[in-house]
PDB file of C-alpha atoms in Angstrom:
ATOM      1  CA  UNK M   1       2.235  18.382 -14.685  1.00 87.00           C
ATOM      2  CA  UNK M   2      -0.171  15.500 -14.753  1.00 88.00           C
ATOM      3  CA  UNK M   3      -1.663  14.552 -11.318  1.00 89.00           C
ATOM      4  CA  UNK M   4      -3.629  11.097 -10.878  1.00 90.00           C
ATOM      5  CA  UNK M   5      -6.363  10.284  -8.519  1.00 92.00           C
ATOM      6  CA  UNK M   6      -7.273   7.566  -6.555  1.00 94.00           C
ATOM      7  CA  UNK M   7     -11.044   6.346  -5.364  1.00 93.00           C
ATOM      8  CA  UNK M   8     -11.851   4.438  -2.826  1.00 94.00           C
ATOM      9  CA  UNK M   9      -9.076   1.309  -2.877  1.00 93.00           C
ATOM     10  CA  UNK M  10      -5.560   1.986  -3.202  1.00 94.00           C
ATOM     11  CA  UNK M  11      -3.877   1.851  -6.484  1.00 94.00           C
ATOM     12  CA  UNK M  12      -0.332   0.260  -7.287  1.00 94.00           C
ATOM     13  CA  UNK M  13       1.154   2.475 -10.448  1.00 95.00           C
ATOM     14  CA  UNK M  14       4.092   0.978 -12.987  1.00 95.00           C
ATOM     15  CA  UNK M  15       5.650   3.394 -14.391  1.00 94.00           C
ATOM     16  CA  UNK M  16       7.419   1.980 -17.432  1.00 94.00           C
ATOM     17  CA  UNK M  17      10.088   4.966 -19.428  1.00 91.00           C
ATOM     18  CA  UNK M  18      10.179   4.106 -23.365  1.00 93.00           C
ATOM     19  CA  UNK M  19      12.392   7.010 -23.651  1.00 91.00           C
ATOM     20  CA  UNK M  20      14.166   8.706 -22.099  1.00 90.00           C
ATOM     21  CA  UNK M  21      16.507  11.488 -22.332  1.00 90.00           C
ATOM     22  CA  UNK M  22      16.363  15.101 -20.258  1.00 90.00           C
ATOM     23  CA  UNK M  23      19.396  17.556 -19.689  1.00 89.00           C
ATOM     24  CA  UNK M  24      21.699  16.735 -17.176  1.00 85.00           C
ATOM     25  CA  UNK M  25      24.285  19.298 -15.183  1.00 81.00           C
ATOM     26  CA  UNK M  26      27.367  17.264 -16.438  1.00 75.00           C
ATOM     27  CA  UNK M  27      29.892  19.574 -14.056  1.00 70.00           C
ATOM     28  CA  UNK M  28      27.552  18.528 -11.136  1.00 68.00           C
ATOM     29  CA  UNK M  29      26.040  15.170 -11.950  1.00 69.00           C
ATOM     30  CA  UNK M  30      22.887  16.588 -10.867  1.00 79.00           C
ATOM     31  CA  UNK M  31      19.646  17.645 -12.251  1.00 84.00           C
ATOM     32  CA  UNK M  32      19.372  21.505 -12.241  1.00 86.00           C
ATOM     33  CA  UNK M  33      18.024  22.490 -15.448  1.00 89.00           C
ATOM     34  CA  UNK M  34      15.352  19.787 -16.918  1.00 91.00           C
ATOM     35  CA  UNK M  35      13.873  16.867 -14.752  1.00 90.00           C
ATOM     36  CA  UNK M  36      10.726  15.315 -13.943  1.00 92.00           C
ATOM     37  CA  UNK M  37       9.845  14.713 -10.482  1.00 92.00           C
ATOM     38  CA  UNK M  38       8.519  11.203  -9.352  1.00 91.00           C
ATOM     39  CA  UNK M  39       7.177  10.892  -5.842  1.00 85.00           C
ATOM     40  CA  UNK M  40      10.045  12.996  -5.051  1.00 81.00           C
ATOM     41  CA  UNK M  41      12.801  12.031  -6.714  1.00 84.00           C
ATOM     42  CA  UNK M  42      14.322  14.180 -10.055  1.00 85.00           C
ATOM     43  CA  UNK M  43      15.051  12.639 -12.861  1.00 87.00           C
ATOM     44  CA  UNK M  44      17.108  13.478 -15.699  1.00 87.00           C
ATOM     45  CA  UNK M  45      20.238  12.389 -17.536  1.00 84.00           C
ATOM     46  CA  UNK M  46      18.979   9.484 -20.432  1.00 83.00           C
ATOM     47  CA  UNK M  47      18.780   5.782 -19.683  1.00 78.00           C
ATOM     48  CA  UNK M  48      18.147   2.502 -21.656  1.00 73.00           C
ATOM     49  CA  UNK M  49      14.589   1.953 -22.582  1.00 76.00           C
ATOM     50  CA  UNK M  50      11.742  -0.030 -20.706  1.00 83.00           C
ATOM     51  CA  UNK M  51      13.208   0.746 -17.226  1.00 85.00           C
ATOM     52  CA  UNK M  52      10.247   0.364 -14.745  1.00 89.00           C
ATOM     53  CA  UNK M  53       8.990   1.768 -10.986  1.00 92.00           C
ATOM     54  CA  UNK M  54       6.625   0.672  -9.038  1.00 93.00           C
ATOM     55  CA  UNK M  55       4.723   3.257  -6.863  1.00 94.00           C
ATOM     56  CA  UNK M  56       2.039   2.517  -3.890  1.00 94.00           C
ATOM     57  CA  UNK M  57      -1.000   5.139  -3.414  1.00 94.00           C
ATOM     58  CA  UNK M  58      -3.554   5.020  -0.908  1.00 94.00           C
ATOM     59  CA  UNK M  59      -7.093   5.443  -1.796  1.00 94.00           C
ATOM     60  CA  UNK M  60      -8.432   8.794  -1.534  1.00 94.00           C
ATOM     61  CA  UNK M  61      -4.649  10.242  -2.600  1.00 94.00           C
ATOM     62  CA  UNK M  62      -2.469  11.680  -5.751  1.00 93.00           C
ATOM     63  CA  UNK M  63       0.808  11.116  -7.539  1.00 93.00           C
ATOM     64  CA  UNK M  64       1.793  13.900  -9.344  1.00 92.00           C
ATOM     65  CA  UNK M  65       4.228  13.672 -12.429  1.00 92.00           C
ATOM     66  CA  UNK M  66       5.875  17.050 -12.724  1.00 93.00           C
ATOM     67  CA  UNK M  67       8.872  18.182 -15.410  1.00 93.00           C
ATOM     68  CA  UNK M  68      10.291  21.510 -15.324  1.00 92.00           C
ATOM     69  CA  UNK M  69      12.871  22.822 -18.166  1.00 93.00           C
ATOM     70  CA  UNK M  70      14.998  25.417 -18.086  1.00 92.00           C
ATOM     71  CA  UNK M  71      14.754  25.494 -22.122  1.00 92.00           C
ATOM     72  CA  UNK M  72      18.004  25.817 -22.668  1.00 92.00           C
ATOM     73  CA  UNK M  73      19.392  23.027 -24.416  1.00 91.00           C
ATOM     74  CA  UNK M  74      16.941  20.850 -25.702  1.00 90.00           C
ATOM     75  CA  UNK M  75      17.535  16.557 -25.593  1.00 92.00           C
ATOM     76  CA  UNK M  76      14.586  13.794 -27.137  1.00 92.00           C
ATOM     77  CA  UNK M  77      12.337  14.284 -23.642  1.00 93.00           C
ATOM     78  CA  UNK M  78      10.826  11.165 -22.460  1.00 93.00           C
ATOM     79  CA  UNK M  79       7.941   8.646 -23.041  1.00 94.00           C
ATOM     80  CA  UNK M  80       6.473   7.097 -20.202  1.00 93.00           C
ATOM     81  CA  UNK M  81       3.770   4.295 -19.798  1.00 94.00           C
ATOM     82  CA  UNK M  82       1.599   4.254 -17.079  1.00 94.00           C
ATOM     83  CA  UNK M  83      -0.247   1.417 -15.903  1.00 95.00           C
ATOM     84  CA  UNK M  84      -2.524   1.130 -12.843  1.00 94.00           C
ATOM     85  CA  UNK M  85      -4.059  -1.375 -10.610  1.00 93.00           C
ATOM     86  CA  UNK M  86      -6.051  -2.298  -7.431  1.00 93.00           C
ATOM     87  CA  UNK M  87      -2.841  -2.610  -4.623  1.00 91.00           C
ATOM     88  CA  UNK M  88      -2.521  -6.220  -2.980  1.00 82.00           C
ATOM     89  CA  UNK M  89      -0.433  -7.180  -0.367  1.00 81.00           C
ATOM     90  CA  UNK M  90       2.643  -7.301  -2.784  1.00 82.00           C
ATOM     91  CA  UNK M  91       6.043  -5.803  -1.623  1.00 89.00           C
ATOM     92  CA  UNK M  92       7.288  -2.989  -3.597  1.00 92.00           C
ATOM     93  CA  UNK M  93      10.554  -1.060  -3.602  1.00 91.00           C
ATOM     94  CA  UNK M  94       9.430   2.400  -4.174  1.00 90.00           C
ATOM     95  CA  UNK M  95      12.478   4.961  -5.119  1.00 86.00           C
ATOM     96  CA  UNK M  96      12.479   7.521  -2.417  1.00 80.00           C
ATOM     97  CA  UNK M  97      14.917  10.195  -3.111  1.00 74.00           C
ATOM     98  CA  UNK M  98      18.284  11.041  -4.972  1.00 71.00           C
ATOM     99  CA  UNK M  99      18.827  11.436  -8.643  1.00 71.00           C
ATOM    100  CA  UNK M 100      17.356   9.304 -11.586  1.00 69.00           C
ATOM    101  CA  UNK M 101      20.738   9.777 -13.668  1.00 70.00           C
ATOM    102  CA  UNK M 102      21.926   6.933 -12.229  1.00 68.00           C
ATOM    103  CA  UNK M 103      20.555   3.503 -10.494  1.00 69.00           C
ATOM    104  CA  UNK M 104      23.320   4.109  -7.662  1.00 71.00           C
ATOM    105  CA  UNK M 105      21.985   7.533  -6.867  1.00 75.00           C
ATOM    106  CA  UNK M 106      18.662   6.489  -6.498  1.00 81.00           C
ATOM    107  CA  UNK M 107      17.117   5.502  -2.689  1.00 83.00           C
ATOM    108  CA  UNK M 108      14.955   3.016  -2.143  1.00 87.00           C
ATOM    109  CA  UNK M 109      12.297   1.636   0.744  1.00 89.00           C
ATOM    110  CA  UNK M 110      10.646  -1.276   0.538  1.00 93.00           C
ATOM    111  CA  UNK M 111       7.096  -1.378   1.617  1.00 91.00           C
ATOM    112  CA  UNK M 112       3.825  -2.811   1.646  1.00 91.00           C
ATOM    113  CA  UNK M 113       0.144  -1.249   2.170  1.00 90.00           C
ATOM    114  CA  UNK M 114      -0.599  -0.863   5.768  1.00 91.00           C
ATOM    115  CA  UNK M 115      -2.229   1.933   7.985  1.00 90.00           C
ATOM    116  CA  UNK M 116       1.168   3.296   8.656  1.00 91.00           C
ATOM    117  CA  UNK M 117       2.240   4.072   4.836  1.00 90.00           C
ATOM    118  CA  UNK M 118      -1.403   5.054   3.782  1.00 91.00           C
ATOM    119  CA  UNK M 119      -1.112   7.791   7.405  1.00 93.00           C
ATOM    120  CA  UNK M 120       1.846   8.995   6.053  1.00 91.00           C
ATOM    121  CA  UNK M 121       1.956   9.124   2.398  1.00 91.00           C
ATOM    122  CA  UNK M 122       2.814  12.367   0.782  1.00 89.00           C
ATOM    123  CA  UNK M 123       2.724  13.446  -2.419  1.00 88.00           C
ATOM    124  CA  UNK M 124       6.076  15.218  -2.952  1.00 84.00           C
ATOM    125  CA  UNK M 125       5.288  16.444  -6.692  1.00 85.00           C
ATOM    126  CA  UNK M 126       2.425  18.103  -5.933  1.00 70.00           C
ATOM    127  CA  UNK M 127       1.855  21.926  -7.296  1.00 64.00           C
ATOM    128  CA  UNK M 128      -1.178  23.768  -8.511  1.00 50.00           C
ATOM    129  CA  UNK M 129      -1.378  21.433 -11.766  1.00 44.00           C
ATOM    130  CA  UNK M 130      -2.897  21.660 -15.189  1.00 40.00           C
ATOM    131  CA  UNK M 131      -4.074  18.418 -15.847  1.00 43.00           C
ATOM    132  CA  UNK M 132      -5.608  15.967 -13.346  1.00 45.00           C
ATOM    133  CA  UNK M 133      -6.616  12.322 -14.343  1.00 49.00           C
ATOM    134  CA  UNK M 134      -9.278  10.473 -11.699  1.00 53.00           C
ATOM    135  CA  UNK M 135      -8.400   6.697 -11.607  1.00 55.00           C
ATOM    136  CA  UNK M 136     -11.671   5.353  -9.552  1.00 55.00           C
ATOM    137  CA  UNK M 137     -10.513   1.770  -9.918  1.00 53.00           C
ATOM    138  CA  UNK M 138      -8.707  -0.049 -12.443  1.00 46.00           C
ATOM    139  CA  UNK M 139     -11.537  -1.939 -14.710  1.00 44.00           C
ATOM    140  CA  UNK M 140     -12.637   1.705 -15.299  1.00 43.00           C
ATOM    141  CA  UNK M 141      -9.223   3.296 -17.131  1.00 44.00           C
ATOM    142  CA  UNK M 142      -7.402   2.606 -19.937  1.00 46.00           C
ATOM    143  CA  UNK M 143      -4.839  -0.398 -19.660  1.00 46.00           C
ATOM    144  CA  UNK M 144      -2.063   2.097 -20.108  1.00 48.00           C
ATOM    145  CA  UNK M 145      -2.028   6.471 -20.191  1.00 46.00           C
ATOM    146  CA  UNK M 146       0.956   7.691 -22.308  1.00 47.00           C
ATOM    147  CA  UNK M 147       2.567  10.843 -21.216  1.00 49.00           C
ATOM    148  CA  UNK M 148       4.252  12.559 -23.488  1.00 51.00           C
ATOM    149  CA  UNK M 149       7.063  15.106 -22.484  1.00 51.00           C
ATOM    150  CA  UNK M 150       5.425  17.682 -24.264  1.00 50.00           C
ATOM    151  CA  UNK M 151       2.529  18.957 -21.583  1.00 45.00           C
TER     152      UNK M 151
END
């Protein structure tokens, strides 16, 4: 689990996958045994490279990246890219639920910063984590964090 930090101004996070490529219950469609949870939603299956999210978080919050394996069958894992930047006033569909196997089992809700999304953002990832990452603002961190599937 890798949980990020924001300061004092909201942060807009891209989320780019290089890779990836997690087990996927093929007699449900679902994923039961390996995923990694994104502001809620599960992920797992494998997809085409460079597919992208977008993600709002208010200042003063986290977004938690969390994957959980059964270790049963092993696949390739995942490589993800993350990028992050002051928030404007820039529209963003942020996935909100469903399953990452698949783009039509995915939910979206598009939203902008306001008082009513920073009130009522939750981070739905969140556990007792091992590694936490502080992003105070986005001239002080990296231009991109790799996370490999292997924490």
């Amino acid at each position: 689990m890798v949980v990020f930090r924001t300061g004092d101004q909201a942060m807009m996070v891209l989320l780019q996958f290089n890779s990836f490529d997690l087990e996927m219950a093929l007699d449900f469609g679902s994923c039961d045994y390996d995923w990694l949870c994104v502001n809620g939603v599960k992920f797992c299956g494998d997809w085409a490279s460079r597919r992208v999210f977008e993600y709002l978080v208010p200042a003063h919050k986290t977004f938690t990246l969390y994957f959980s394996t059964d270790v049963a069958i092993t696949k390739t894992g995942f490589e993800a890219v993350l990028e992050a930047y002051h928030a404007s006033n820039k529209t963003v569909n942020i996935p909100t639920s469903g399953l990452g196997s698949s783009e039509k089992q995915i939910t979206y809700v598009t939203t902008a910063l306001s008082r009513d999304f920073t009130e009522n953002y939750k981070d739905k990832c969140n556990r007792s984590g091992y590694y936490s990452i502080f992003l105070p603002d986005a001239t002080s961190m990296p231009p991109s964090t790799r996370l490999p599937s292997s924490l």
